[in-house]
Amino acid sequence: MLTTGVLTWPGTQRAQAAPTAFVHPGVTVSRAQLDFARTEVLAGAQPWKGAYDQMTASPYASLSRTPKPRAVVECGPYSNPNYGCTDEREDAIAAYTDALAWYITRDDRYAKKAIELMDAWSATLTNHTNSNAPLQTAWAGASWAKAAELIKYTYTGTWSNAGRFATLLRNVYLAKVVNGSNSNGNWELTMMEAAVGISVFLEDKASYDSAMARFRTRTAAYVYLSSDGDVPKTVPSQNLNTRDKIVAYWQGQSTFVTGLTQETCRDFVHTGYGISAVSHVAETSRIQGQDLYGTDVGERLRQALGFQSKYELGAAVPSWLCGGSVKRGLGPITEVGYNALHNRLGIAMANTRTLTERNRPAGTNNLFVAWETLTDGDNPN
């Protein structure tokens, strides 16, 4: 239903409206954040200089990189088959890496390399197919949106094919992700991250509102708070209308405690994807003028980070949690949420802080998370 022009979904608060005017650059990182990171890197300050050195030493920053576009990217379960899946994700991360390197150095070779990568794909790609297509589209789309946003709105040179890339993002990426997924929660959260980022780049208010509404519903259904009641919230379209169905969807976990996620008892890797996407959308929303950190989104993010960080750090796993055993591997996903909640809002997050500082500089998961110590580490902006 529509309420004052903003899409709403059952079981959540009214979606945050798109801004009257979009802020650029404004997909997960703002100009003020970039300027802070640039100043610190050029001053040789840590951890930013180390994070920058890590990024530029990676293959993603190579100025000799050759793009590997294809017309149809086919990705099955766990990328099997893998016809262009890895190539697409890595070219997208490389474009974002080059865009960051351009901003820090003002060396236009990096901007031109980012443009070369984006142009190659916009001239070639027409579709994603097979079972993992929605997730693949989200992973690559999230990185492409960040890269395109930085190049379009900070590069002082020309990008003659920017319009073609915008068409690619709208027709091949946004169309595939904006309507969400009833799979595990990390899918829909990452799909909404891509949809929100692309909507900012395209200045598409309707898609932004739609994606944000779906994001709010899924976030509430992904991270449990005791205030939710005896069982977690659900996404209406999934018809999880009995406790048994909910327990099965939550990987067999029947004891619900604050900070538990729908995929905690699957493994921390996928849980990290979901938490990361929540932080990215919240950060984009903040830059666009609607701060979600003071809503249930921020509280769910805080609790999810703290709960998972505790066990990622090696705390003994109680018998009621995942049968007494968890699969660790949270990934480089804590910087954005930690910076927003601890540094900006002053919330004590001891376990998240320990894990964040231990993992610095946070690199990339080679899917859709990259270089967040550089962009978000202790960044006051």
Short mmCIF file of C-alpha atoms in Angstrom, two decimals:
data_model
loop_
_atom_site.label_atom_id
_atom_site.label_comp_id
_atom_site.label_asym_id
_atom_site.label_seq_id
_atom_site.Cartn_x
_atom_site.Cartn_y
_atom_site.Cartn_z
CA MET A 1 0.00 0.00 0.00
CA LEU A 2 1.02 3.62 -0.38
CA THR A 3 1.11 6.13 2.46
CA THR A 4 1.90 9.73 1.55
CA GLY A 5 3.79 8.51 -1.46
CA VAL A 6 6.10 6.16 0.44
CA LEU A 7 5.92 2.40 0.12
CA THR A 8 5.20 0.57 3.35
CA TRP A 9 5.34 -3.11 4.14
CA PRO A 10 3.55 -5.09 6.83
CA GLY A 11 5.48 -5.60 10.02
CA THR A 12 7.79 -2.63 9.80
CA GLN A 13 7.80 1.10 10.25
CA ARG A 14 7.16 3.40 7.30
CA ALA A 15 10.08 3.30 4.92
CA GLN A 16 12.47 6.20 4.91
CA ALA A 17 11.63 8.40 1.93
CA ALA A 18 14.13 9.21 -0.75
CA PRO A 19 15.69 12.63 -0.27
CA THR A 20 14.32 15.66 -2.07
CA ALA A 21 17.71 15.87 -3.78
CA PHE A 22 20.18 12.98 -3.74
CA VAL A 23 23.62 13.58 -2.24
CA HIS A 24 26.61 12.67 -4.44
CA PRO A 25 28.88 10.90 -3.97
CA GLY A 26 26.56 9.10 -1.64
CA VAL A 27 26.67 5.31 -1.97
CA THR A 28 28.11 4.00 1.33
CA VAL A 29 30.81 6.69 1.37
CA SER A 30 30.45 10.46 1.36
CA ARG A 31 32.78 13.15 0.09
CA ALA A 32 33.57 14.14 3.68
CA GLN A 33 34.55 10.57 4.52
CA LEU A 34 36.71 10.35 1.42
CA ASP A 35 38.38 13.66 2.19
CA PHE A 36 39.17 12.50 5.72
CA ALA A 37 40.66 9.23 4.45
CA ARG A 38 42.67 11.08 1.81
CA THR A 39 44.09 13.52 4.35
CA GLU A 40 45.12 10.70 6.69
CA VAL A 41 46.70 8.60 3.94
CA LEU A 42 48.70 11.53 2.58
CA ALA A 43 49.87 12.29 6.11
CA GLY A 44 51.02 8.69 6.54
CA ALA A 45 48.66 8.18 9.50
CA GLN A 46 47.54 4.74 10.64
CA PRO A 47 45.46 2.68 10.13
CA TRP A 48 44.54 4.51 6.93
CA LYS A 49 47.97 4.48 5.28
CA GLY A 50 48.31 0.76 5.92
CA ALA A 51 44.82 0.19 4.55
CA TYR A 52 45.63 2.22 1.44
CA ASP A 53 48.88 0.33 0.91
CA GLN A 54 47.01 -2.96 1.25
CA MET A 55 44.49 -1.84 -1.35
CA THR A 56 47.01 -0.58 -3.89
CA ALA A 57 49.15 -3.70 -3.51
CA SER A 58 46.18 -5.90 -4.40
CA PRO A 59 45.51 -7.15 -7.93
CA TYR A 60 42.35 -5.04 -7.94
CA ALA A 61 44.42 -1.87 -8.22
CA SER A 62 46.54 -3.07 -11.13
CA LEU A 63 46.64 -0.57 -13.96
CA SER A 64 47.35 -3.42 -16.38
CA ARG A 65 44.10 -5.23 -15.52
CA THR A 66 42.18 -6.44 -18.57
CA PRO A 67 38.39 -6.52 -18.19
CA LYS A 68 36.67 -9.84 -18.86
CA PRO A 69 33.08 -9.02 -19.81
CA ARG A 70 30.64 -11.48 -21.28
CA ALA A 71 27.10 -11.15 -22.58
CA VAL A 72 25.53 -13.63 -20.17
CA VAL A 73 26.93 -14.37 -16.72
CA GLU A 74 25.73 -17.78 -15.53
CA CYS A 75 26.06 -18.63 -11.85
CA GLY A 76 24.73 -21.79 -10.25
CA PRO A 77 24.72 -22.69 -6.55
CA TYR A 78 28.02 -21.63 -4.94
CA SER A 79 28.94 -20.33 -8.43
CA ASN A 80 28.86 -23.76 -10.01
CA PRO A 81 28.76 -23.37 -12.95
CA ASN A 82 30.86 -20.24 -12.92
CA TYR A 83 30.61 -18.59 -16.31
CA GLY A 84 31.85 -15.08 -15.69
CA CYS A 85 30.75 -14.91 -12.04
CA THR A 86 34.18 -14.38 -10.51
CA ASP A 87 35.30 -12.21 -13.42
CA GLU A 88 32.32 -9.88 -13.04
CA ARG A 89 32.58 -9.53 -9.27
CA GLU A 90 36.31 -8.92 -9.41
CA ASP A 91 36.07 -6.40 -12.24
CA ALA A 92 33.41 -4.54 -10.24
CA ILE A 93 35.57 -4.50 -7.10
CA ALA A 94 38.52 -3.42 -9.25
CA ALA A 95 36.51 -0.50 -10.63
CA TYR A 96 35.64 0.59 -7.09
CA THR A 97 39.26 0.10 -6.01
CA ASP A 98 40.47 2.24 -8.88
CA ALA A 99 37.88 4.89 -8.08
CA LEU A 100 39.13 5.06 -4.48
CA ALA A 101 42.75 5.16 -5.66
CA TRP A 102 41.84 8.01 -8.00
CA TYR A 103 40.27 9.96 -5.18
CA ILE A 104 43.23 9.51 -2.85
CA THR A 105 45.98 10.18 -5.41
CA ARG A 106 44.26 12.28 -8.08
CA ASP A 107 46.17 10.11 -10.55
CA ASP A 108 43.75 9.97 -13.46
CA ARG A 109 45.16 6.67 -14.68
CA TYR A 110 43.10 5.06 -11.95
CA ALA A 111 39.92 6.85 -12.99
CA LYS A 112 40.50 5.88 -16.60
CA LYS A 113 41.00 2.24 -15.59
CA ALA A 114 37.75 2.27 -13.64
CA ILE A 115 36.01 3.73 -16.69
CA GLU A 116 37.61 1.12 -18.95
CA LEU A 117 36.22 -1.66 -16.75
CA MET A 118 32.74 -0.15 -16.57
CA ASP A 119 32.65 0.57 -20.31
CA ALA A 120 33.68 -2.97 -21.17
CA TRP A 121 30.82 -4.45 -19.21
CA SER A 122 28.22 -1.90 -20.30
CA ALA A 123 29.07 -2.68 -23.93
CA THR A 124 28.66 -6.42 -23.44
CA LEU A 125 26.50 -7.67 -20.56
CA THR A 126 22.83 -8.42 -21.16
CA ASN A 127 21.75 -10.86 -18.43
CA HIS A 128 22.50 -13.03 -15.39
CA THR A 129 21.16 -16.57 -15.40
CA ASN A 130 20.89 -19.76 -13.30
CA SER A 131 19.95 -20.11 -9.63
CA ASN A 132 22.46 -17.70 -8.14
CA ALA A 133 21.67 -14.93 -10.62
CA PRO A 134 19.89 -12.65 -8.09
CA LEU A 135 22.75 -12.84 -5.60
CA GLN A 136 25.44 -12.50 -8.26
CA THR A 137 23.65 -9.45 -9.63
CA ALA A 138 23.54 -7.97 -6.13
CA TRP A 139 27.18 -8.60 -5.34
CA ALA A 140 28.45 -7.09 -8.57
CA GLY A 141 25.80 -4.38 -8.64
CA ALA A 142 26.73 -3.14 -5.18
CA SER A 143 30.35 -2.61 -6.23
CA TRP A 144 29.50 -1.15 -9.64
CA ALA A 145 27.22 1.43 -8.01
CA LYS A 146 29.97 2.57 -5.65
CA ALA A 147 32.49 2.79 -8.48
CA ALA A 148 30.16 4.63 -10.84
CA GLU A 149 29.11 7.07 -8.12
CA LEU A 150 32.70 8.06 -7.36
CA ILE A 151 33.73 8.42 -10.97
CA LYS A 152 30.65 10.33 -12.11
CA TYR A 153 30.66 12.75 -9.21
CA THR A 154 34.36 13.24 -8.42
CA TYR A 155 36.37 12.61 -11.60
CA THR A 156 37.32 15.82 -13.35
CA GLY A 157 37.83 14.14 -16.72
CA THR A 158 35.24 12.79 -19.11
CA TRP A 159 33.23 9.57 -19.04
CA SER A 160 31.47 9.59 -22.37
CA ASN A 161 29.71 6.26 -21.82
CA ALA A 162 28.29 7.11 -18.39
CA GLY A 163 24.77 7.02 -19.83
CA ARG A 164 25.28 3.55 -21.22
CA PHE A 165 26.49 2.33 -17.85
CA ALA A 166 23.44 3.88 -16.18
CA THR A 167 21.23 1.97 -18.61
CA LEU A 168 23.08 -1.25 -17.75
CA LEU A 169 22.55 -0.64 -14.03
CA ARG A 170 18.84 0.01 -14.55
CA ASN A 171 17.99 -2.75 -17.00
CA VAL A 172 20.35 -5.58 -16.08
CA TYR A 173 20.99 -5.02 -12.37
CA LEU A 174 18.19 -3.04 -10.72
CA ALA A 175 15.47 -5.00 -12.51
CA LYS A 176 16.90 -8.26 -11.18
CA VAL A 177 17.27 -7.22 -7.53
CA VAL A 178 14.64 -4.63 -6.65
CA ASN A 179 11.83 -7.13 -6.05
CA GLY A 180 13.80 -9.08 -3.47
CA SER A 181 14.08 -12.77 -2.64
CA ASN A 182 12.54 -15.33 -0.30
CA SER A 183 15.82 -17.20 0.06
CA ASN A 184 18.11 -16.84 3.10
CA GLY A 185 18.18 -13.30 4.43
CA ASN A 186 21.65 -12.38 3.20
CA TRP A 187 20.32 -12.64 -0.36
CA GLU A 188 17.61 -10.04 0.02
CA LEU A 189 19.70 -7.74 2.19
CA THR A 190 22.50 -7.68 -0.38
CA MET A 191 19.97 -7.28 -3.18
CA MET A 192 18.55 -4.25 -1.38
CA GLU A 193 22.04 -2.85 -0.89
CA ALA A 194 22.57 -3.01 -4.65
CA ALA A 195 19.09 -1.61 -5.33
CA VAL A 196 19.55 1.31 -2.95
CA GLY A 197 23.02 2.13 -4.32
CA ILE A 198 21.91 1.94 -7.93
CA SER A 199 18.83 4.05 -7.13
CA VAL A 200 21.07 6.76 -5.69
CA PHE A 201 23.26 6.74 -8.78
CA LEU A 202 20.21 6.83 -11.07
CA GLU A 203 18.39 9.32 -8.82
CA ASP A 204 15.41 6.96 -8.93
CA LYS A 205 13.24 7.89 -5.96
CA ALA A 206 10.58 5.25 -6.53
CA SER A 207 13.09 2.41 -6.62
CA TYR A 208 14.90 3.86 -3.60
CA ASP A 209 11.69 3.91 -1.57
CA SER A 210 10.72 0.41 -2.67
CA ALA A 211 14.14 -1.02 -1.84
CA MET A 212 14.29 0.77 1.51
CA ALA A 213 10.88 -0.55 2.51
CA ARG A 214 11.87 -4.09 1.67
CA PHE A 215 15.17 -3.57 3.50
CA ARG A 216 13.40 -2.47 6.68
CA THR A 217 11.15 -5.52 6.64
CA ARG A 218 14.02 -7.94 5.98
CA THR A 219 16.34 -6.41 8.57
CA ALA A 220 13.65 -6.82 11.23
CA ALA A 221 13.25 -10.44 10.16
CA TYR A 222 17.01 -11.12 10.02
CA VAL A 223 18.23 -9.98 13.45
CA TYR A 224 16.26 -10.94 16.55
CA LEU A 225 15.62 -8.59 19.45
CA SER A 226 13.89 -9.75 22.61
CA SER A 227 11.37 -6.97 22.06
CA ASP A 228 10.17 -8.84 18.93
CA GLY A 229 8.36 -11.37 21.11
CA ASP A 230 8.69 -15.12 21.52
CA VAL A 231 9.72 -15.68 17.92
CA PRO A 232 11.47 -13.53 15.30
CA LYS A 233 9.61 -11.25 12.95
CA THR A 234 8.97 -12.64 9.50
CA VAL A 235 8.72 -11.49 5.91
CA PRO A 236 5.02 -11.82 4.98
CA SER A 237 5.66 -13.29 1.53
CA GLN A 238 7.50 -16.25 3.07
CA ASN A 239 4.43 -17.54 4.93
CA LEU A 240 6.44 -18.53 8.00
CA ASN A 241 3.23 -18.72 9.97
CA THR A 242 4.09 -21.34 12.60
CA ARG A 243 6.85 -21.61 15.16
CA ASP A 244 8.08 -24.84 13.54
CA LYS A 245 8.44 -23.11 10.17
CA ILE A 246 10.35 -20.25 11.76
CA VAL A 247 12.69 -22.58 13.65
CA ALA A 248 13.40 -24.51 10.46
CA TYR A 249 14.13 -21.27 8.59
CA TRP A 250 16.46 -20.20 11.41
CA GLN A 251 18.65 -23.25 10.77
CA GLY A 252 16.95 -25.34 13.49
CA GLN A 253 17.68 -22.81 16.23
CA SER A 254 14.78 -22.76 18.70
CA THR A 255 16.18 -20.49 21.44
CA PHE A 256 16.00 -16.88 20.36
CA VAL A 257 18.23 -14.29 22.03
CA THR A 258 19.02 -10.68 21.15
CA GLY A 259 21.63 -10.42 18.39
CA LEU A 260 21.02 -13.86 16.91
CA THR A 261 20.53 -13.78 13.16
CA GLN A 262 18.59 -16.01 10.83
CA GLU A 263 21.87 -17.48 9.53
CA THR A 264 23.99 -17.57 12.72
CA CYS A 265 23.58 -21.34 12.95
CA ARG A 266 24.26 -21.78 9.24
CA ASP A 267 27.69 -20.16 9.38
CA PHE A 268 29.25 -16.81 10.19
CA VAL A 269 30.36 -16.25 6.60
CA HIS A 270 26.82 -15.83 5.28
CA THR A 271 25.80 -14.05 8.48
CA GLY A 272 28.58 -11.57 7.79
CA TYR A 273 27.17 -10.90 4.33
CA GLY A 274 23.81 -10.01 5.85
CA ILE A 275 25.26 -7.81 8.60
CA SER A 276 27.48 -6.03 6.10
CA ALA A 277 24.56 -5.25 3.79
CA VAL A 278 22.57 -3.85 6.73
CA SER A 279 25.46 -1.53 7.59
CA HIS A 280 25.92 -0.42 3.98
CA VAL A 281 22.27 0.48 3.48
CA ALA A 282 22.16 2.29 6.83
CA GLU A 283 25.25 4.27 5.87
CA THR A 284 23.87 5.21 2.46
CA SER A 285 20.59 6.26 4.08
CA ARG A 286 22.47 8.45 6.57
CA ILE A 287 24.39 10.17 3.80
CA GLN A 288 21.10 10.74 1.98
CA GLY A 289 19.65 12.47 5.03
CA GLN A 290 17.64 9.77 6.83
CA ASP A 291 19.61 8.31 9.74
CA LEU A 292 18.53 4.73 10.49
CA TYR A 293 21.09 4.18 13.23
CA GLY A 294 18.66 5.61 15.78
CA THR A 295 15.92 3.20 14.71
CA ASP A 296 15.52 -0.55 15.16
CA VAL A 297 17.92 -0.95 12.23
CA GLY A 298 20.75 0.52 14.30
CA GLU A 299 19.85 -1.53 17.34
CA ARG A 300 19.68 -4.74 15.32
CA LEU A 301 23.02 -3.93 13.69
CA ARG A 302 24.63 -3.21 17.06
CA GLN A 303 23.35 -6.39 18.64
CA ALA A 304 24.18 -8.56 15.64
CA LEU A 305 27.74 -7.22 15.54
CA GLY A 306 28.23 -7.75 19.27
CA PHE A 307 26.73 -11.23 19.38
CA GLN A 308 28.65 -12.56 16.40
CA SER A 309 31.89 -10.81 17.39
CA LYS A 310 31.83 -12.48 20.81
CA TYR A 311 31.85 -15.94 19.32
CA GLU A 312 34.12 -15.01 16.40
CA LEU A 313 36.67 -14.03 19.05
CA GLY A 314 36.50 -17.53 20.48
CA ALA A 315 33.99 -17.42 23.32
CA ALA A 316 32.71 -20.85 24.36
CA VAL A 317 29.50 -21.70 22.53
CA PRO A 318 26.66 -22.73 24.89
CA SER A 319 24.77 -25.92 24.16
CA TRP A 320 21.55 -24.05 23.36
CA LEU A 321 23.24 -22.12 20.54
CA CYS A 322 23.59 -23.98 17.24
CA GLY A 323 23.90 -27.28 19.12
CA GLY A 324 26.99 -26.01 20.90
CA SER A 325 29.07 -25.30 17.79
CA VAL A 326 29.36 -22.41 15.33
CA LYS A 327 31.19 -22.07 12.04
CA ARG A 328 33.31 -18.94 12.37
CA GLY A 329 34.52 -16.70 9.57
CA LEU A 330 32.65 -13.41 9.90
CA GLY A 331 34.84 -11.61 7.38
CA PRO A 332 35.97 -7.97 7.06
CA ILE A 333 32.51 -6.59 7.77
CA THR A 334 32.58 -4.70 11.08
CA GLU A 335 34.15 -1.32 10.24
CA VAL A 336 31.07 0.50 8.91
CA GLY A 337 28.72 -0.47 11.73
CA TYR A 338 31.36 -0.07 14.42
CA ASN A 339 32.30 3.40 13.23
CA ALA A 340 28.68 4.54 13.03
CA LEU A 341 27.55 3.13 16.34
CA HIS A 342 30.67 3.40 18.51
CA ASN A 343 32.58 6.37 17.16
CA ARG A 344 29.67 8.57 16.09
CA LEU A 345 27.05 7.59 18.67
CA GLY A 346 29.36 6.67 21.55
CA ILE A 347 27.91 3.21 22.17
CA ALA A 348 30.27 0.85 23.98
CA MET A 349 30.92 -2.19 21.76
CA ALA A 350 33.78 -4.02 23.42
CA ASN A 351 33.72 -7.26 21.44
CA THR A 352 33.12 -5.53 18.13
CA ARG A 353 35.95 -3.12 18.86
CA THR A 354 38.37 -5.93 19.69
CA LEU A 355 37.48 -7.81 16.52
CA THR A 356 37.59 -4.70 14.35
CA GLU A 357 41.01 -3.62 15.59
CA ARG A 358 42.37 -7.16 15.35
CA ASN A 359 41.30 -7.41 11.70
CA ARG A 360 42.77 -4.09 10.55
CA PRO A 361 43.34 -3.29 7.85
CA ALA A 362 40.11 -4.92 6.68
CA GLY A 363 40.57 -6.02 3.09
CA THR A 364 37.98 -7.51 0.77
CA ASN A 365 35.83 -10.63 0.80
CA ASN A 366 36.18 -10.72 -3.00
CA LEU A 367 32.40 -10.52 -3.34
CA PHE A 368 31.07 -7.07 -2.43
CA VAL A 369 32.95 -5.83 0.66
CA ALA A 370 36.19 -3.92 0.13
CA TRP A 371 38.64 -1.61 1.89
CA GLU A 372 36.46 -0.44 4.76
CA THR A 373 39.29 0.41 7.17
CA LEU A 374 40.34 2.94 4.55
CA THR A 375 36.89 4.43 4.03
CA ASP A 376 35.27 4.00 7.46
CA GLY A 377 37.93 3.22 10.04
CA ASP A 378 37.53 5.72 12.91
CA ASN A 379 36.14 8.20 10.41
CA PRO A 380 34.30 11.06 12.17
CA ASN A 381 32.34 12.11 9.10
#
